[in-house]
XYZ file of C-alpha atoms in Angstrom:
310
model
C 10.325 48.920 155.635
C 7.299 50.127 153.715
C 7.713 51.518 150.254
C 6.327 54.875 149.270
C 3.272 54.472 146.982
C 3.906 55.754 143.499
C 1.570 58.220 141.861
C 0.211 56.889 138.556
C 1.336 58.812 135.508
C -1.402 60.934 133.922
C -3.133 59.481 130.884
C -2.506 61.608 127.783
C -5.553 62.528 125.704
C -4.806 64.498 122.554
C -7.656 65.520 120.261
C -7.467 67.199 116.864
C -10.389 69.592 116.212
C -11.129 70.651 112.630
C -13.190 73.711 111.735
C -15.689 74.093 108.910
C -15.497 75.997 105.632
C -15.122 79.785 106.051
C -13.974 79.324 109.659
C -10.564 79.115 111.389
C -8.968 77.286 114.298
C -9.471 80.154 116.776
C -13.084 80.663 115.669
C -13.866 76.961 116.044
C -12.272 77.013 119.487
C -14.692 79.772 120.475
C -17.712 78.021 118.954
C -16.882 74.714 120.682
C -16.338 76.212 124.155
C -19.162 74.181 125.702
C -17.667 70.929 124.428
C -14.153 71.967 125.464
C -15.243 72.778 129.035
C -17.081 69.458 129.297
C -14.008 67.580 128.086
C -11.852 69.365 130.661
C -14.333 68.391 133.366
C -14.679 64.781 132.212
C -10.927 64.222 131.827
C -9.410 66.265 134.686
C -5.824 66.733 135.741
C -3.881 64.980 137.235
C -5.593 61.800 136.010
C -5.423 63.021 132.418
C -3.396 65.499 130.434
C -5.875 66.885 127.918
C -4.437 68.597 124.838
C -6.764 70.091 122.224
C -5.345 71.251 118.898
C -7.257 73.676 116.651
C -5.300 74.113 113.399
C -6.484 76.485 110.690
C -6.891 75.114 107.173
C -4.288 76.224 104.604
C -6.526 77.678 101.903
C -7.374 81.345 102.569
C -10.852 82.496 101.613
C -11.354 86.122 100.694
C -14.687 87.969 100.790
C -15.483 87.061 97.187
C -15.098 83.362 98.141
C -17.636 83.571 100.949
C -21.147 82.344 100.140
C -23.581 85.218 99.748
C -20.959 87.922 99.240
C -22.155 90.732 96.958
C -19.231 92.771 95.617
C -21.554 95.500 94.332
C -22.644 96.355 97.866
C -19.260 96.123 99.593
C -16.208 98.365 99.507
C -13.066 96.452 100.390
C -9.697 97.861 101.479
C -6.801 97.387 99.096
C -5.310 94.654 101.306
C -7.438 92.362 103.403
C -5.890 89.639 105.565
C -8.040 86.497 105.324
C -9.852 85.407 108.464
C -11.655 82.472 106.864
C -10.130 79.246 105.567
C -11.016 75.958 103.919
C -9.497 72.488 103.763
C -10.321 72.518 100.034
C -12.534 74.394 97.582
C -15.236 72.541 95.710
C -15.419 72.927 91.938
C -18.629 71.638 90.430
C -18.481 70.159 86.910
C -19.939 71.942 83.886
C -23.237 70.675 82.410
C -22.979 67.389 80.469
C -21.764 67.705 76.891
C -23.590 66.497 73.753
C -22.464 62.935 74.445
C -23.973 63.064 77.942
C -20.593 62.575 79.618
C -20.167 64.324 82.975
C -16.984 65.339 84.724
C -16.384 64.610 88.426
C -16.602 67.092 91.269
C -13.115 68.380 92.078
C -11.881 69.297 95.555
C -9.293 71.908 94.629
C -6.410 72.060 97.091
C -7.293 68.864 98.976
C -3.622 67.844 98.829
C -2.743 71.064 100.679
C -5.448 70.354 103.240
C -4.156 66.838 103.877
C -0.574 68.134 104.089
C -1.563 70.709 106.728
C -3.244 67.963 108.778
C -0.191 65.709 108.446
C 2.026 68.592 109.543
C -0.140 69.140 112.625
C 0.023 65.435 113.481
C 3.807 65.489 113.216
C 4.212 68.667 115.245
C 1.541 68.184 117.921
C 0.588 64.492 117.869
C 0.246 61.660 118.042
C -3.493 62.137 118.533
C -5.988 59.807 120.148
C -8.945 61.139 118.188
C -10.375 63.811 115.936
C -13.499 65.993 116.084
C -14.721 67.894 113.037
C -17.568 70.157 111.992
C -19.033 70.164 108.467
C -16.152 70.380 105.979
C -13.877 69.750 108.955
C -15.970 66.681 109.728
C -15.435 65.331 106.225
C -11.714 65.991 106.731
C -11.834 64.251 110.127
C -13.227 61.086 108.526
C -10.501 61.283 105.896
C -7.783 61.508 108.562
C -9.239 58.505 110.411
C -9.298 56.580 107.144
C -5.763 57.509 106.080
C -4.269 56.273 109.361
C -5.843 52.811 109.125
C -3.962 49.714 108.076
C -4.367 48.717 104.443
C -5.538 52.153 103.329
C -2.610 52.836 100.951
C -3.480 49.605 99.140
C -7.135 50.660 99.064
C -6.169 53.934 97.379
C -4.097 52.062 94.818
C -6.999 49.703 94.072
C -9.492 52.570 93.786
C -7.147 54.470 91.485
C -7.024 51.535 89.098
C -5.619 51.377 85.603
C -7.457 54.517 84.558
C -5.814 56.501 87.389
C -9.105 58.187 88.227
C -8.781 58.238 92.007
C -6.491 60.213 94.262
C -3.159 58.769 95.287
C -2.523 58.046 98.953
C -1.180 61.368 100.328
C 2.595 61.253 100.535
C 2.393 63.600 103.533
C 0.920 60.775 105.641
C 4.084 58.677 105.374
C 6.840 59.127 107.917
C 9.613 61.252 106.493
C 12.471 59.225 105.123
C 10.337 56.107 104.577
C 10.374 54.614 101.095
C 9.497 51.342 99.451
C 7.794 48.403 101.144
C 7.317 48.520 104.879
C 6.779 52.276 104.992
C 5.157 53.585 108.155
C 2.380 56.125 108.480
C 2.925 59.249 110.579
C 1.079 57.733 113.534
C -0.995 54.744 114.634
C -4.745 54.560 113.842
C -6.998 56.863 115.852
C -9.103 55.577 118.720
C -12.153 57.639 117.690
C -13.606 60.249 115.348
C -16.574 62.539 116.037
C -18.297 63.975 112.960
C -20.714 66.902 113.352
C -22.715 67.490 110.155
C -20.357 65.273 108.209
C -20.436 64.122 104.601
C -18.476 62.034 102.112
C -16.320 63.433 99.354
C -18.217 62.560 96.165
C -17.390 60.322 93.259
C -14.808 57.685 92.333
C -11.993 60.242 92.699
C -12.277 59.948 96.491
C -13.292 56.279 96.735
C -10.033 55.294 98.435
C -11.158 57.033 101.633
C -14.302 54.885 101.950
C -13.625 51.523 100.257
C -13.288 49.468 102.332
C -15.383 51.156 104.994
C -13.737 53.273 107.679
C -13.045 51.016 110.669
C -12.169 53.661 113.269
C -14.910 54.025 115.937
C -17.064 56.983 114.837
C -19.829 59.093 116.328
C -22.002 60.977 113.836
C -23.932 63.979 115.198
C -26.715 64.918 112.771
C -29.138 67.865 112.890
C -32.663 67.128 111.750
C -33.089 70.728 110.541
C -29.674 71.040 108.900
C -30.206 72.664 105.491
C -26.490 73.104 104.733
C -25.492 69.443 105.042
C -28.760 67.589 104.630
C -29.340 64.470 106.723
C -29.080 62.290 103.620
C -25.497 63.428 103.028
C -24.532 62.778 106.642
C -26.168 59.336 106.435
C -23.912 58.525 103.490
C -20.885 59.079 105.734
C -22.485 56.876 108.394
C -22.834 54.104 105.817
C -19.197 54.557 104.832
C -18.179 53.426 108.350
C -18.133 49.867 109.708
C -21.493 49.181 111.342
C -20.102 47.684 114.539
C -17.850 50.710 115.068
C -20.303 53.562 114.462
C -22.835 55.415 116.553
C -25.338 58.092 115.544
C -26.689 60.948 117.653
C -29.578 62.907 116.102
C -30.466 66.329 117.513
C -33.443 68.540 116.619
C -31.463 71.554 115.396
C -29.645 72.747 112.314
C -26.066 73.357 111.175
C -24.192 73.916 114.432
C -22.577 72.150 117.376
C -25.425 71.530 119.836
C -24.392 72.913 123.212
C -27.143 71.401 125.353
C -26.032 69.149 128.196
C -27.427 65.912 126.756
C -25.711 66.398 123.388
C -22.355 67.271 124.880
C -22.557 64.390 127.355
C -23.306 62.039 124.469
C -20.071 63.052 122.770
C -18.036 62.965 125.984
C -19.416 59.524 126.841
C -18.468 58.209 123.408
C -14.908 59.512 123.806
C -14.664 57.958 127.275
C -15.836 54.597 125.896
C -13.275 54.856 123.096
C -10.427 55.657 125.490
C -11.421 52.787 127.775
C -11.805 50.284 124.919
C -15.558 49.795 125.191
C -16.401 50.389 121.546
C -16.838 47.838 118.785
C -17.379 44.097 118.846
C -19.333 42.651 121.768
C -18.410 45.561 124.017
C -19.899 48.172 121.676
C -23.517 48.849 120.854
C -23.903 47.879 117.214
C -25.164 50.686 115.041
C -26.583 52.462 118.079
C -28.672 55.525 117.322
C -30.175 58.002 119.727
C -32.816 60.366 118.402
C -34.570 63.475 119.598
C -37.760 61.513 120.248
C -35.942 59.826 123.132
C -34.812 63.125 124.681
C -36.833 65.859 126.350
C -34.311 68.704 126.281
C -34.027 72.219 124.852
C -31.348 73.117 122.337
C -29.374 76.158 121.227
C -29.868 77.418 117.673
C -26.477 78.904 116.843
C -25.970 79.215 113.103
C -22.904 77.817 111.345
C -21.025 79.513 108.533
C -21.112 77.340 105.420
C -23.072 76.923 102.220
C -23.598 73.463 100.792
C -22.586 74.325 97.239
C -19.074 75.367 98.374
C -18.169 72.155 100.244
């Protein structure tokens, strides 16, 4: 008597997508429609169950917070519901004092940003990977870092006796865990994709990057990006383990390139990550693909951030 063949269970693929400064989850969903459609095509049902999560950051930004806003030329209603958000707000230090001592850059509200991300992971995860744009890309690298083994100890070492650095976010521990043997809210991610990414500056944030981030990463960099200059994105590349990182350089500015070759590059990286073909001998060490190797047009769709606010 022959047995009835069983249908394989679908493979879950959950991705966390993080918007940039002055954006929101719904807005980023709209701006990343080309990527979303390509992911749905590349990972179809019933083979996969694709879940994309677009949370909004917790820090509301009002018109006066938006780069370029001129209050003298705008009349605002008495109550305005915010439509723009940030994962943190950057506070630059004052000029050096007479002794030449400088204060560090401060990311105001970063604890709230990390807590919102932890909440999303608890409610909608676990996630296989994360994709971020600009400030959301910096946050994406932070999430990948925080979920890696040994990272709490790295934060403690970076904090040191002077207690300069941030503490490991308590929100990334499982609720009810205390003392030795505590567990993080989920296992390490399989991949992170960083569009126009950058590192958080200074020793305050060193715990995120020392040691280097070991999660497989793809860094998408625009040669004409004047908001997050290529040098800043390269610093994030260097903060990731060489064998686990790839770089895709496109000829545009501060946006998600929607051309077929750029989207396929991202989709292919995610497929390799899901199938375990990244890193070590299977991966392509430090691979970089540049515009000189590609004869394709590109879409110039402007982003919504200003470098001084991130």
